[in-house]
Amino acid sequence: MTLGQIAGLIAALAVVALVALCAVPLIKLGGVLDQLRDAVKDLDDSTVPILEELKGTVTATNEEIGKIGLVTTDVHTVSEHVTEVSGRANELSKVFTETVGTPMVKVAGFAHGVRKATAAGRAGKLRRTVRTVRSGQ
């Protein structure tokens, strides 16, 4: 063997060693990529049911929000009716006060005046009676 052949053999062995050294990380990287592929597959398998359940939840929530919208509309309508009835009750109260309350106050004042006059008349008659009794008539 010549010196050139020995150098070629050493170079070939060096290339084989370099390829072997590079193959080990590549094989480990392949294992990591296999695990990553399995993890992505598991994630996909578990995510799809979660997304389906979330879709159902969102649909049910949207239905409930629609019902709340109807309830809010009904509450607004009832509020308007209550305001209208309250206004009518206020007007009715005013009419009642004007038609019944004012004459009742006048009657009560008149009755009070009659009582005062009657009491004053009795007091005057009593005084006259007392004077008559004292004077001996």
CSV table of N, CA, C and O in Angstrom, one decimal:
chain,number,residue,atom,x,y,z
A,1,MET,N,0.8,-1.1,0.0
A,1,MET,CA,0.0,0.0,0.0
A,1,MET,C,0.9,1.2,0.0
A,1,MET,O,1.8,1.3,0.8
A,2,THR,N,0.4,2.1,-0.8
A,2,THR,CA,1.2,3.3,-0.9
A,2,THR,C,0.6,4.4,0.1
A,2,THR,O,-0.4,4.2,0.7
A,3,LEU,N,1.4,5.4,0.2
A,3,LEU,CA,1.1,6.5,1.1
A,3,LEU,C,-0.2,7.2,0.6
A,3,LEU,O,-1.1,7.5,1.5
A,4,GLY,N,-0.5,7.3,-0.6
A,4,GLY,CA,-1.7,7.9,-1.1
A,4,GLY,C,-2.9,7.0,-0.8
A,4,GLY,O,-4.0,7.5,-0.5
A,5,GLN,N,-2.7,5.7,-0.9
A,5,GLN,CA,-3.9,4.8,-0.6
A,5,GLN,C,-4.2,4.8,0.9
A,5,GLN,O,-5.4,4.8,1.3
A,6,ILE,N,-3.1,4.9,1.7
A,6,ILE,CA,-3.4,5.0,3.2
A,6,ILE,C,-4.1,6.3,3.5
A,6,ILE,O,-5.0,6.3,4.3
A,7,ALA,N,-3.7,7.4,2.9
A,7,ALA,CA,-4.4,8.7,3.1
A,7,ALA,C,-5.8,8.6,2.7
A,7,ALA,O,-6.7,9.1,3.3
A,8,GLY,N,-6.1,7.9,1.6
A,8,GLY,CA,-7.4,7.8,1.1
A,8,GLY,C,-8.3,6.9,2.0
A,8,GLY,O,-9.5,7.2,2.2
A,9,LEU,N,-7.6,5.9,2.6
A,9,LEU,CA,-8.3,5.0,3.5
A,9,LEU,C,-8.6,5.8,4.8
A,9,LEU,O,-9.8,5.7,5.3
A,10,ILE,N,-7.7,6.6,5.3
A,10,ILE,CA,-8.0,7.4,6.5
A,10,ILE,C,-9.1,8.4,6.2
A,10,ILE,O,-10.0,8.6,7.0
A,11,ALA,N,-9.1,9.0,5.0
A,11,ALA,CA,-10.1,10.0,4.7
A,11,ALA,C,-11.5,9.3,4.6
A,11,ALA,O,-12.5,9.8,5.0
A,12,ALA,N,-11.5,8.1,4.0
A,12,ALA,CA,-12.7,7.4,3.9
A,12,ALA,C,-13.3,7.0,5.3
A,12,ALA,O,-14.5,7.1,5.6
A,13,LEU,N,-12.4,6.6,6.2
A,13,LEU,CA,-12.8,6.2,7.6
A,13,LEU,C,-13.3,7.5,8.3
A,13,LEU,O,-14.2,7.4,9.1
A,14,ALA,N,-12.6,8.6,8.1
A,14,ALA,CA,-13.1,9.9,8.7
A,14,ALA,C,-14.5,10.2,8.2
A,14,ALA,O,-15.3,10.7,9.0
A,15,VAL,N,-14.7,10.1,6.9
A,15,VAL,CA,-16.1,10.4,6.4
A,15,VAL,C,-17.1,9.4,7.0
A,15,VAL,O,-18.2,9.8,7.3
A,16,VAL,N,-16.8,8.1,7.1
A,16,VAL,CA,-17.7,7.2,7.7
A,16,VAL,C,-17.9,7.5,9.2
A,16,VAL,O,-19.1,7.5,9.7
A,17,ALA,N,-16.9,8.0,9.9
A,17,ALA,CA,-17.1,8.4,11.3
A,17,ALA,C,-17.9,9.6,11.4
A,17,ALA,O,-18.8,9.7,12.3
A,18,LEU,N,-17.7,10.6,10.5
A,18,LEU,CA,-18.5,11.8,10.5
A,18,LEU,C,-20.0,11.5,10.2
A,18,LEU,O,-20.9,12.0,10.8
A,19,VAL,N,-20.2,10.6,9.2
A,19,VAL,CA,-21.6,10.2,8.9
A,19,VAL,C,-22.2,9.5,10.1
A,19,VAL,O,-23.4,9.8,10.5
A,20,ALA,N,-21.4,8.7,10.8
A,20,ALA,CA,-22.0,8.0,12.0
A,20,ALA,C,-22.3,9.0,13.1
A,20,ALA,O,-23.3,8.8,13.8
A,21,LEU,N,-21.4,10.0,13.3
A,21,LEU,CA,-21.7,11.0,14.3
A,21,LEU,C,-22.9,11.8,14.0
A,21,LEU,O,-23.7,12.2,14.8
A,22,CYS,N,-23.1,12.1,12.7
A,22,CYS,CA,-24.3,12.9,12.3
A,22,CYS,C,-25.5,12.0,12.3
A,22,CYS,O,-26.6,12.6,12.5
A,23,ALA,N,-25.4,10.7,12.1
A,23,ALA,CA,-26.6,9.9,12.1
A,23,ALA,C,-27.3,9.7,13.5
A,23,ALA,O,-28.5,9.7,13.6
A,24,VAL,N,-26.5,9.7,14.5
A,24,VAL,CA,-27.0,9.6,15.9
A,24,VAL,C,-28.0,10.7,16.2
A,24,VAL,O,-29.1,10.5,16.6
A,25,PRO,N,-27.6,12.0,16.1
A,25,PRO,CA,-28.6,13.1,16.3
A,25,PRO,C,-29.8,13.0,15.4
A,25,PRO,O,-30.9,13.3,15.8
A,26,LEU,N,-29.6,12.6,14.2
A,26,LEU,CA,-30.7,12.6,13.2
A,26,LEU,C,-31.7,11.5,13.6
A,26,LEU,O,-32.9,11.6,13.5
A,27,ILE,N,-31.1,10.3,14.1
A,27,ILE,CA,-32.0,9.3,14.6
A,27,ILE,C,-32.8,9.7,15.8
A,27,ILE,O,-34.0,9.5,15.9
A,28,LYS,N,-32.1,10.4,16.8
A,28,LYS,CA,-32.8,10.9,17.9
A,28,LYS,C,-33.8,12.0,17.5
A,28,LYS,O,-34.9,12.0,18.1
A,29,LEU,N,-33.5,12.8,16.6
A,29,LEU,CA,-34.4,13.8,16.1
A,29,LEU,C,-35.7,13.2,15.4
A,29,LEU,O,-36.8,13.6,15.6
A,30,GLY,N,-35.4,12.1,14.7
A,30,GLY,CA,-36.6,11.3,14.2
A,30,GLY,C,-37.5,10.8,15.3
A,30,GLY,O,-38.7,10.8,15.1
A,31,GLY,N,-36.9,10.3,16.4
A,31,GLY,CA,-37.8,9.9,17.5
A,31,GLY,C,-38.6,11.0,18.1
A,31,GLY,O,-39.7,10.9,18.4
A,32,VAL,N,-37.9,12.2,18.2
A,32,VAL,CA,-38.6,13.4,18.7
A,32,VAL,C,-39.7,13.8,17.8
A,32,VAL,O,-40.8,14.1,18.2
A,33,LEU,N,-39.5,13.7,16.5
A,33,LEU,CA,-40.5,14.1,15.5
A,33,LEU,C,-41.7,13.1,15.6
A,33,LEU,O,-42.8,13.4,15.4
A,34,ASP,N,-41.3,11.8,15.8
A,34,ASP,CA,-42.4,10.8,16.0
A,34,ASP,C,-43.3,11.1,17.2
A,34,ASP,O,-44.5,11.0,17.1
A,35,GLN,N,-42.6,11.4,18.3
A,35,GLN,CA,-43.4,11.8,19.5
A,35,GLN,C,-44.2,13.0,19.3
A,35,GLN,O,-45.4,13.1,19.8
A,36,LEU,N,-43.7,14.0,18.6
A,36,LEU,CA,-44.4,15.2,18.3
A,36,LEU,C,-45.6,14.9,17.4
A,36,LEU,O,-46.7,15.5,17.7
A,37,ARG,N,-45.4,14.0,16.4
A,37,ARG,CA,-46.6,13.7,15.6
A,37,ARG,C,-47.7,13.0,16.4
A,37,ARG,O,-48.9,13.3,16.3
A,38,ASP,N,-47.3,12.1,17.3
A,38,ASP,CA,-48.2,11.4,18.2
A,38,ASP,C,-49.0,12.4,19.1
A,38,ASP,O,-50.2,12.4,19.3
A,39,ALA,N,-48.2,13.4,19.6
A,39,ALA,CA,-48.8,14.4,20.5
A,39,ALA,C,-49.8,15.3,19.7
A,39,ALA,O,-50.9,15.6,20.2
A,40,VAL,N,-49.5,15.7,18.5
A,40,VAL,CA,-50.4,16.5,17.7
A,40,VAL,C,-51.6,15.6,17.4
A,40,VAL,O,-52.8,16.2,17.4
A,41,LYS,N,-51.5,14.4,17.1
A,41,LYS,CA,-52.6,13.5,16.8
A,41,LYS,C,-53.5,13.4,18.0
A,41,LYS,O,-54.7,13.5,17.9
A,42,ASP,N,-52.9,13.2,19.2
A,42,ASP,CA,-53.7,13.1,20.4
A,42,ASP,C,-54.4,14.5,20.7
A,42,ASP,O,-55.6,14.5,21.1
A,43,LEU,N,-53.7,15.6,20.4
A,43,LEU,CA,-54.3,16.9,20.6
A,43,LEU,C,-55.5,17.1,19.7
A,43,LEU,O,-56.6,17.6,20.1
A,44,ASP,N,-55.4,16.6,18.5
A,44,ASP,CA,-56.4,16.7,17.5
A,44,ASP,C,-57.6,15.9,17.9
A,44,ASP,O,-58.8,16.3,17.8
A,45,ASP,N,-57.3,14.6,18.4
A,45,ASP,CA,-58.4,13.7,18.8
A,45,ASP,C,-59.2,14.3,20.0
A,45,ASP,O,-60.4,14.1,20.2
A,46,SER,N,-58.5,15.0,20.9
A,46,SER,CA,-59.2,15.5,22.1
A,46,SER,C,-59.8,16.9,21.9
A,46,SER,O,-60.7,17.2,22.6
A,47,THR,N,-59.2,17.6,20.9
A,47,THR,CA,-59.7,18.9,20.7
A,47,THR,C,-61.1,18.9,19.9
A,47,THR,O,-62.0,19.7,20.2
A,48,VAL,N,-61.3,18.0,19.0
A,48,VAL,CA,-62.5,18.0,18.3
A,48,VAL,C,-63.7,17.8,19.2
A,48,VAL,O,-64.7,18.5,19.0
A,49,PRO,N,-63.7,16.8,20.1
A,49,PRO,CA,-64.9,16.7,21.0
A,49,PRO,C,-65.1,18.0,21.8
A,49,PRO,O,-66.3,18.4,22.0
A,50,ILE,N,-64.1,18.6,22.3
A,50,ILE,CA,-64.2,19.8,23.1
A,50,ILE,C,-64.8,20.9,22.2
A,50,ILE,O,-65.7,21.7,22.7
A,51,LEU,N,-64.4,21.0,21.0
A,51,LEU,CA,-64.9,22.1,20.1
A,51,LEU,C,-66.4,21.8,19.8
A,51,LEU,O,-67.2,22.7,19.7
A,52,GLU,N,-66.8,20.5,19.6
A,52,GLU,CA,-68.2,20.2,19.4
A,52,GLU,C,-69.0,20.6,20.6
A,52,GLU,O,-70.1,21.1,20.5
A,53,GLU,N,-68.5,20.3,21.8
A,53,GLU,CA,-69.2,20.6,23.0
A,53,GLU,C,-69.3,22.1,23.2
A,53,GLU,O,-70.4,22.7,23.5
A,54,LEU,N,-68.3,22.8,22.8
A,54,LEU,CA,-68.3,24.3,22.9
A,54,LEU,C,-69.3,24.9,21.9
A,54,LEU,O,-70.0,25.8,22.2
A,55,LYS,N,-69.4,24.3,20.7
A,55,LYS,CA,-70.4,24.7,19.7
A,55,LYS,C,-71.8,24.6,20.3
A,55,LYS,O,-72.6,25.5,20.1
A,56,GLY,N,-72.1,23.4,20.9
A,56,GLY,CA,-73.4,23.2,21.5
A,56,GLY,C,-73.6,24.2,22.6
A,56,GLY,O,-74.8,24.8,22.8
A,57,THR,N,-72.6,24.5,23.4
A,57,THR,CA,-72.8,25.5,24.5
A,57,THR,C,-73.1,26.9,24.0
A,57,THR,O,-73.9,27.6,24.5
A,58,VAL,N,-72.3,27.3,22.9
A,58,VAL,CA,-72.6,28.6,22.3
A,58,VAL,C,-74.0,28.7,21.7
A,58,VAL,O,-74.7,29.7,21.9
A,59,THR,N,-74.4,27.6,21.1
A,59,THR,CA,-75.8,27.6,20.5
A,59,THR,C,-76.8,27.7,21.6
A,59,THR,O,-77.8,28.5,21.5
A,60,ALA,N,-76.7,27.0,22.7
A,60,ALA,CA,-77.6,27.1,23.8
A,60,ALA,C,-77.6,28.5,24.4
A,60,ALA,O,-78.6,29.0,24.8
A,61,THR,N,-76.4,29.0,24.6
A,61,THR,CA,-76.3,30.4,25.1
A,61,THR,C,-77.0,31.4,24.2
A,61,THR,O,-77.6,32.3,24.7
A,62,ASN,N,-76.8,31.3,22.9
A,62,ASN,CA,-77.5,32.2,22.0
A,62,ASN,C,-79.0,32.1,22.1
A,62,ASN,O,-79.7,33.1,22.0
A,63,GLU,N,-79.5,30.9,22.3
A,63,GLU,CA,-80.9,30.7,22.5
A,63,GLU,C,-81.4,31.4,23.7
A,63,GLU,O,-82.4,32.1,23.7
A,64,GLU,N,-80.6,31.2,24.8
A,64,GLU,CA,-81.0,31.9,26.1
A,64,GLU,C,-80.9,33.4,26.0
A,64,GLU,O,-81.8,34.1,26.5
A,65,ILE,N,-80.0,33.9,25.2
A,65,ILE,CA,-79.9,35.3,25.0
A,65,ILE,C,-81.1,35.8,24.3
A,65,ILE,O,-81.6,36.9,24.5
A,66,GLY,N,-81.5,35.1,23.3
A,66,GLY,CA,-82.7,35.4,22.5
A,66,GLY,C,-83.9,35.5,23.5
A,66,GLY,O,-84.8,36.4,23.4
A,67,LYS,N,-84.0,34.5,24.4
A,67,LYS,CA,-85.1,34.5,25.3
A,67,LYS,C,-85.1,35.7,26.3
A,67,LYS,O,-86.1,36.3,26.6
A,68,ILE,N,-83.9,36.0,26.7
A,68,ILE,CA,-83.7,37.2,27.5
A,68,ILE,C,-84.1,38.5,26.8
A,68,ILE,O,-84.7,39.4,27.4
A,69,GLY,N,-83.8,38.5,25.5
A,69,GLY,CA,-84.3,39.7,24.7
A,69,GLY,C,-85.8,39.8,24.7
A,69,GLY,O,-86.3,40.9,24.8
A,70,LEU,N,-86.5,38.6,24.6
A,70,LEU,CA,-87.9,38.7,24.6
A,70,LEU,C,-88.4,39.1,26.0
A,70,LEU,O,-89.4,39.9,26.1
A,71,VAL,N,-87.8,38.6,27.0
A,71,VAL,CA,-88.2,39.0,28.4
A,71,VAL,C,-88.0,40.5,28.6
A,71,VAL,O,-88.8,41.2,29.2
A,72,THR,N,-86.9,41.0,28.1
A,72,THR,CA,-86.6,42.4,28.2
A,72,THR,C,-87.6,43.2,27.5
A,72,THR,O,-88.1,44.3,28.0
A,73,THR,N,-88.0,42.8,26.3
A,73,THR,CA,-89.1,43.5,25.6
A,73,THR,C,-90.4,43.5,26.4
A,73,THR,O,-91.1,44.5,26.5
A,74,ASP,N,-90.7,42.3,26.9
A,74,ASP,CA,-92.0,42.2,27.7
A,74,ASP,C,-91.9,43.1,28.9
A,74,ASP,O,-92.9,43.7,29.3
A,75,VAL,N,-90.8,43.1,29.6
A,75,VAL,CA,-90.6,44.0,30.8
A,75,VAL,C,-90.8,45.5,30.4
A,75,VAL,O,-91.4,46.2,31.1
A,76,HIS,N,-90.2,45.8,29.3
A,76,HIS,CA,-90.4,47.2,28.8
A,76,HIS,C,-91.8,47.5,28.5
A,76,HIS,O,-92.3,48.6,28.9
A,77,THR,N,-92.5,46.6,27.9
A,77,THR,CA,-94.0,46.8,27.6
A,77,THR,C,-94.8,46.9,28.9
A,77,THR,O,-95.6,47.8,29.0
A,78,VAL,N,-94.5,46.0,29.9
A,78,VAL,CA,-95.2,46.1,31.2
A,78,VAL,C,-94.9,47.4,31.8
A,78,VAL,O,-95.8,48.0,32.4
A,79,SER,N,-93.6,47.8,31.8
A,79,SER,CA,-93.3,49.1,32.4
A,79,SER,C,-94.0,50.3,31.8
A,79,SER,O,-94.5,51.2,32.5
A,80,GLU,N,-94.2,50.2,30.4
A,80,GLU,CA,-95.0,51.3,29.8
A,80,GLU,C,-96.4,51.3,30.3
A,80,GLU,O,-97.0,52.3,30.5
A,81,HIS,N,-97.0,50.0,30.4
A,81,HIS,CA,-98.4,49.9,30.8
A,81,HIS,C,-98.5,50.4,32.3
A,81,HIS,O,-99.5,51.0,32.6
A,82,VAL,N,-97.6,50.0,33.1
A,82,VAL,CA,-97.6,50.5,34.5
A,82,VAL,C,-97.6,52.0,34.6
A,82,VAL,O,-98.3,52.6,35.4
A,83,THR,N,-96.7,52.6,33.8
A,83,THR,CA,-96.6,54.0,33.8
A,83,THR,C,-97.9,54.7,33.3
A,83,THR,O,-98.4,55.6,33.9
A,84,GLU,N,-98.5,54.1,32.3
A,84,GLU,CA,-99.8,54.5,31.8
A,84,GLU,C,-100.9,54.4,32.9
A,84,GLU,O,-101.7,55.3,33.1
A,85,VAL,N,-101.0,53.2,33.5
A,85,VAL,CA,-102.0,53.0,34.6
A,85,VAL,C,-101.7,53.9,35.8
A,85,VAL,O,-102.6,54.5,36.4
A,86,SER,N,-100.5,54.2,36.1
A,86,SER,CA,-100.1,55.1,37.2
A,86,SER,C,-100.6,56.5,36.9
A,86,SER,O,-101.1,57.2,37.7
A,87,GLY,N,-100.4,56.9,35.6
A,87,GLY,CA,-100.9,58.2,35.2
A,87,GLY,C,-102.4,58.3,35.3
A,87,GLY,O,-103.0,59.3,35.8
A,88,ARG,N,-103.1,57.2,34.9
A,88,ARG,CA,-104.5,57.2,35.0
A,88,ARG,C,-105.0,57.2,36.4
A,88,ARG,O,-106.0,57.9,36.7
A,89,ALA,N,-104.3,56.5,37.3
A,89,ALA,CA,-104.7,56.5,38.7
A,89,ALA,C,-104.5,57.9,39.3
A,89,ALA,O,-105.3,58.3,40.1
A,90,ASN,N,-103.4,58.5,38.9
A,90,ASN,CA,-103.2,59.9,39.4
A,90,ASN,C,-104.3,60.8,38.9
A,90,ASN,O,-104.8,61.6,39.7
A,91,GLU,N,-104.7,60.7,37.7
A,91,GLU,CA,-105.8,61.5,37.2
A,91,GLU,C,-107.1,61.2,37.9
A,91,GLU,O,-107.9,62.1,38.3
A,92,LEU,N,-107.4,59.9,38.1
A,92,LEU,CA,-108.6,59.5,38.9
A,92,LEU,C,-108.6,60.0,40.3
A,92,LEU,O,-109.6,60.5,40.8
A,93,SER,N,-107.4,60.0,40.9
A,93,SER,CA,-107.3,60.6,42.3
A,93,SER,C,-107.6,62.1,42.3
A,93,SER,O,-108.3,62.5,43.2
A,94,LYS,N,-107.1,62.8,41.3
A,94,LYS,CA,-107.4,64.2,41.2
A,94,LYS,C,-108.9,64.4,41.0
A,94,LYS,O,-109.5,65.3,41.6
A,95,VAL,N,-109.5,63.7,40.1
A,95,VAL,CA,-111.0,63.8,39.8
A,95,VAL,C,-111.8,63.5,41.1
A,95,VAL,O,-112.7,64.2,41.5
A,96,PHE,N,-111.4,62.4,41.8
A,96,PHE,CA,-112.1,62.0,43.0
A,96,PHE,C,-111.9,63.2,44.1
A,96,PHE,O,-112.9,63.5,44.7
A,97,THR,N,-110.7,63.7,44.2
A,97,THR,CA,-110.5,64.8,45.2
A,97,THR,C,-111.4,66.0,44.8
A,97,THR,O,-112.0,66.6,45.7
A,98,GLU,N,-111.5,66.3,43.5
A,98,GLU,CA,-112.2,67.5,43.1
A,98,GLU,C,-113.7,67.3,43.3
A,98,GLU,O,-114.4,68.2,43.7
A,99,THR,N,-114.2,66.1,43.0
A,99,THR,CA,-115.6,65.8,43.0
A,99,THR,C,-116.2,65.4,44.4
A,99,THR,O,-117.3,65.8,44.7
A,100,VAL,N,-115.4,64.7,45.1
A,100,VAL,CA,-115.9,64.2,46.4
A,100,VAL,C,-115.2,64.9,47.6
A,100,VAL,O,-115.8,65.3,48.5
A,101,GLY,N,-113.9,65.1,47.4
A,101,GLY,CA,-113.1,65.7,48.5
A,101,GLY,C,-113.5,67.1,48.9
A,101,GLY,O,-113.7,67.4,50.0
A,102,THR,N,-113.6,67.9,47.9
A,102,THR,CA,-113.9,69.4,48.1
A,102,THR,C,-115.2,69.5,48.8
A,102,THR,O,-115.4,70.2,49.8
A,103,PRO,N,-116.3,68.9,48.3
A,103,PRO,CA,-117.6,69.0,48.9
A,103,PRO,C,-117.6,68.5,50.3
A,103,PRO,O,-118.2,69.0,51.2
A,104,MET,N,-116.8,67.4,50.6
A,104,MET,CA,-116.7,66.8,51.9
A,104,MET,C,-116.1,67.8,52.9
A,104,MET,O,-116.5,67.9,54.0
A,105,VAL,N,-115.1,68.5,52.4
A,105,VAL,CA,-114.4,69.5,53.2
A,105,VAL,C,-115.4,70.6,53.6
A,105,VAL,O,-115.5,71.1,54.7
A,106,LYS,N,-116.2,71.0,52.6
A,106,LYS,CA,-117.2,72.1,52.8
A,106,LYS,C,-118.2,71.6,53.8
A,106,LYS,O,-118.7,72.3,54.7
A,107,VAL,N,-118.7,70.4,53.6
A,107,VAL,CA,-119.7,69.8,54.5
A,107,VAL,C,-119.2,69.7,56.0
A,107,VAL,O,-119.8,70.0,56.9
A,108,ALA,N,-117.9,69.3,56.1
A,108,ALA,CA,-117.3,69.2,57.4
A,108,ALA,C,-117.2,70.6,58.0
A,108,ALA,O,-117.4,70.7,59.2
A,109,GLY,N,-116.8,71.6,57.2
A,109,GLY,CA,-116.7,72.9,57.7
A,109,GLY,C,-118.1,73.4,58.2
A,109,GLY,O,-118.2,74.1,59.2
A,110,PHE,N,-119.1,73.1,57.4
A,110,PHE,CA,-120.5,73.6,57.7
A,110,PHE,C,-120.9,72.9,59.0
A,110,PHE,O,-121.5,73.5,59.9
A,111,ALA,N,-120.7,71.6,59.1
A,111,ALA,CA,-121.0,70.8,60.3
A,111,ALA,C,-120.3,71.4,61.5
A,111,ALA,O,-120.9,71.5,62.6
A,112,HIS,N,-119.1,71.7,61.4
A,112,HIS,CA,-118.3,72.3,62.5
A,112,HIS,C,-119.0,73.7,62.9
A,112,HIS,O,-119.1,73.9,64.1
A,113,GLY,N,-119.3,74.4,61.9
A,113,GLY,CA,-120.0,75.7,62.2
A,113,GLY,C,-121.3,75.5,62.9
A,113,GLY,O,-121.6,76.3,63.9
A,114,VAL,N,-122.1,74.5,62.5
A,114,VAL,CA,-123.4,74.3,63.1
A,114,VAL,C,-123.2,73.8,64.6
A,114,VAL,O,-123.9,74.2,65.5
A,115,ARG,N,-122.2,73.0,64.8
A,115,ARG,CA,-121.9,72.5,66.2
A,115,ARG,C,-121.5,73.7,67.0
A,115,ARG,O,-121.9,73.8,68.2
A,116,LYS,N,-120.6,74.6,66.5
A,116,LYS,CA,-120.2,75.8,67.3
A,116,LYS,C,-121.4,76.6,67.6
A,116,LYS,O,-121.6,77.1,68.7
A,117,ALA,N,-122.3,76.8,66.6
A,117,ALA,CA,-123.4,77.7,66.8
A,117,ALA,C,-124.4,77.1,67.8
A,117,ALA,O,-124.9,77.8,68.6
A,118,THR,N,-124.6,75.8,67.7
A,118,THR,CA,-125.5,75.1,68.6
A,118,THR,C,-124.9,75.2,70.0
A,118,THR,O,-125.7,75.4,71.0
A,119,ALA,N,-123.6,75.0,70.1
A,119,ALA,CA,-123.0,75.0,71.5
A,119,ALA,C,-123.1,76.4,72.0
A,119,ALA,O,-123.4,76.6,73.2
A,120,ALA,N,-122.9,77.4,71.1
A,120,ALA,CA,-123.0,78.8,71.6
A,120,ALA,C,-124.4,79.1,72.0
A,120,ALA,O,-124.7,79.8,73.0
A,121,GLY,N,-125.4,78.6,71.2
A,121,GLY,CA,-126.8,78.8,71.5
A,121,GLY,C,-127.2,78.2,72.8
A,121,GLY,O,-127.9,78.8,73.7
A,122,ARG,N,-126.7,77.0,73.1
A,122,ARG,CA,-127.0,76.3,74.4
A,122,ARG,C,-126.4,77.1,75.5
A,122,ARG,O,-127.0,77.2,76.6
A,123,ALA,N,-125.1,77.5,75.3
A,123,ALA,CA,-124.5,78.3,76.3
A,123,ALA,C,-125.2,79.6,76.6
A,123,ALA,O,-125.4,79.9,77.8
A,124,GLY,N,-125.8,80.3,75.6
A,124,GLY,CA,-126.6,81.5,75.8
A,124,GLY,C,-127.9,81.2,76.6
A,124,GLY,O,-128.3,81.9,77.4
A,125,LYS,N,-128.5,80.1,76.2
A,125,LYS,CA,-129.8,79.7,76.8
A,125,LYS,C,-129.5,79.3,78.3
A,125,LYS,O,-130.3,79.7,79.2
A,126,LEU,N,-128.4,78.6,78.5
A,126,LEU,CA,-128.0,78.2,79.9
A,126,LEU,C,-127.8,79.5,80.7
A,126,LEU,O,-128.2,79.6,81.9
A,127,ARG,N,-127.1,80.5,80.1
A,127,ARG,CA,-126.8,81.7,80.9
A,127,ARG,C,-128.2,82.4,81.2
A,127,ARG,O,-128.3,83.0,82.3
A,128,ARG,N,-129.1,82.5,80.2
A,128,ARG,CA,-130.3,83.1,80.5
A,128,ARG,C,-131.1,82.4,81.6
A,128,ARG,O,-131.8,83.0,82.5
A,129,THR,N,-131.0,81.0,81.6
A,129,THR,CA,-131.7,80.2,82.6
A,129,THR,C,-131.1,80.5,84.0
A,129,THR,O,-131.8,80.7,85.0
A,130,VAL,N,-129.8,80.6,84.0
A,130,VAL,CA,-129.1,80.8,85.3
A,130,VAL,C,-129.5,82.2,85.8
A,130,VAL,O,-129.8,82.4,87.0
A,131,ARG,N,-129.6,83.2,85.0
A,131,ARG,CA,-129.9,84.5,85.4
A,131,ARG,C,-131.4,84.6,85.8
A,131,ARG,O,-131.7,85.2,86.8
A,132,THR,N,-132.2,83.8,85.2
A,132,THR,CA,-133.6,83.8,85.6
A,132,THR,C,-133.8,83.2,86.9
A,132,THR,O,-134.5,83.6,87.8
A,133,VAL,N,-133.0,82.1,87.2
A,133,VAL,CA,-133.1,81.4,88.5
A,133,VAL,C,-132.6,82.3,89.6
A,133,VAL,O,-133.1,82.4,90.6
A,134,ARG,N,-131.5,83.0,89.3
A,134,ARG,CA,-130.9,83.9,90.3
A,134,ARG,C,-131.9,85.1,90.6
A,134,ARG,O,-131.9,85.6,91.8
A,135,SER,N,-132.5,85.5,89.6
A,135,SER,CA,-133.3,86.7,89.9
A,135,SER,C,-134.7,86.4,90.5
A,135,SER,O,-135.4,87.2,91.0
A,136,GLY,N,-135.0,85.1,90.5
A,136,GLY,CA,-136.2,84.6,91.1
A,136,GLY,C,-137.4,84.8,90.3
A,136,GLY,O,-138.5,84.8,90.8
A,137,GLN,N,-137.3,84.8,89.1
A,137,GLN,CA,-138.4,85.0,88.2
A,137,GLN,C,-139.0,83.7,87.8
A,137,GLN,O,-138.7,82.7,87.6
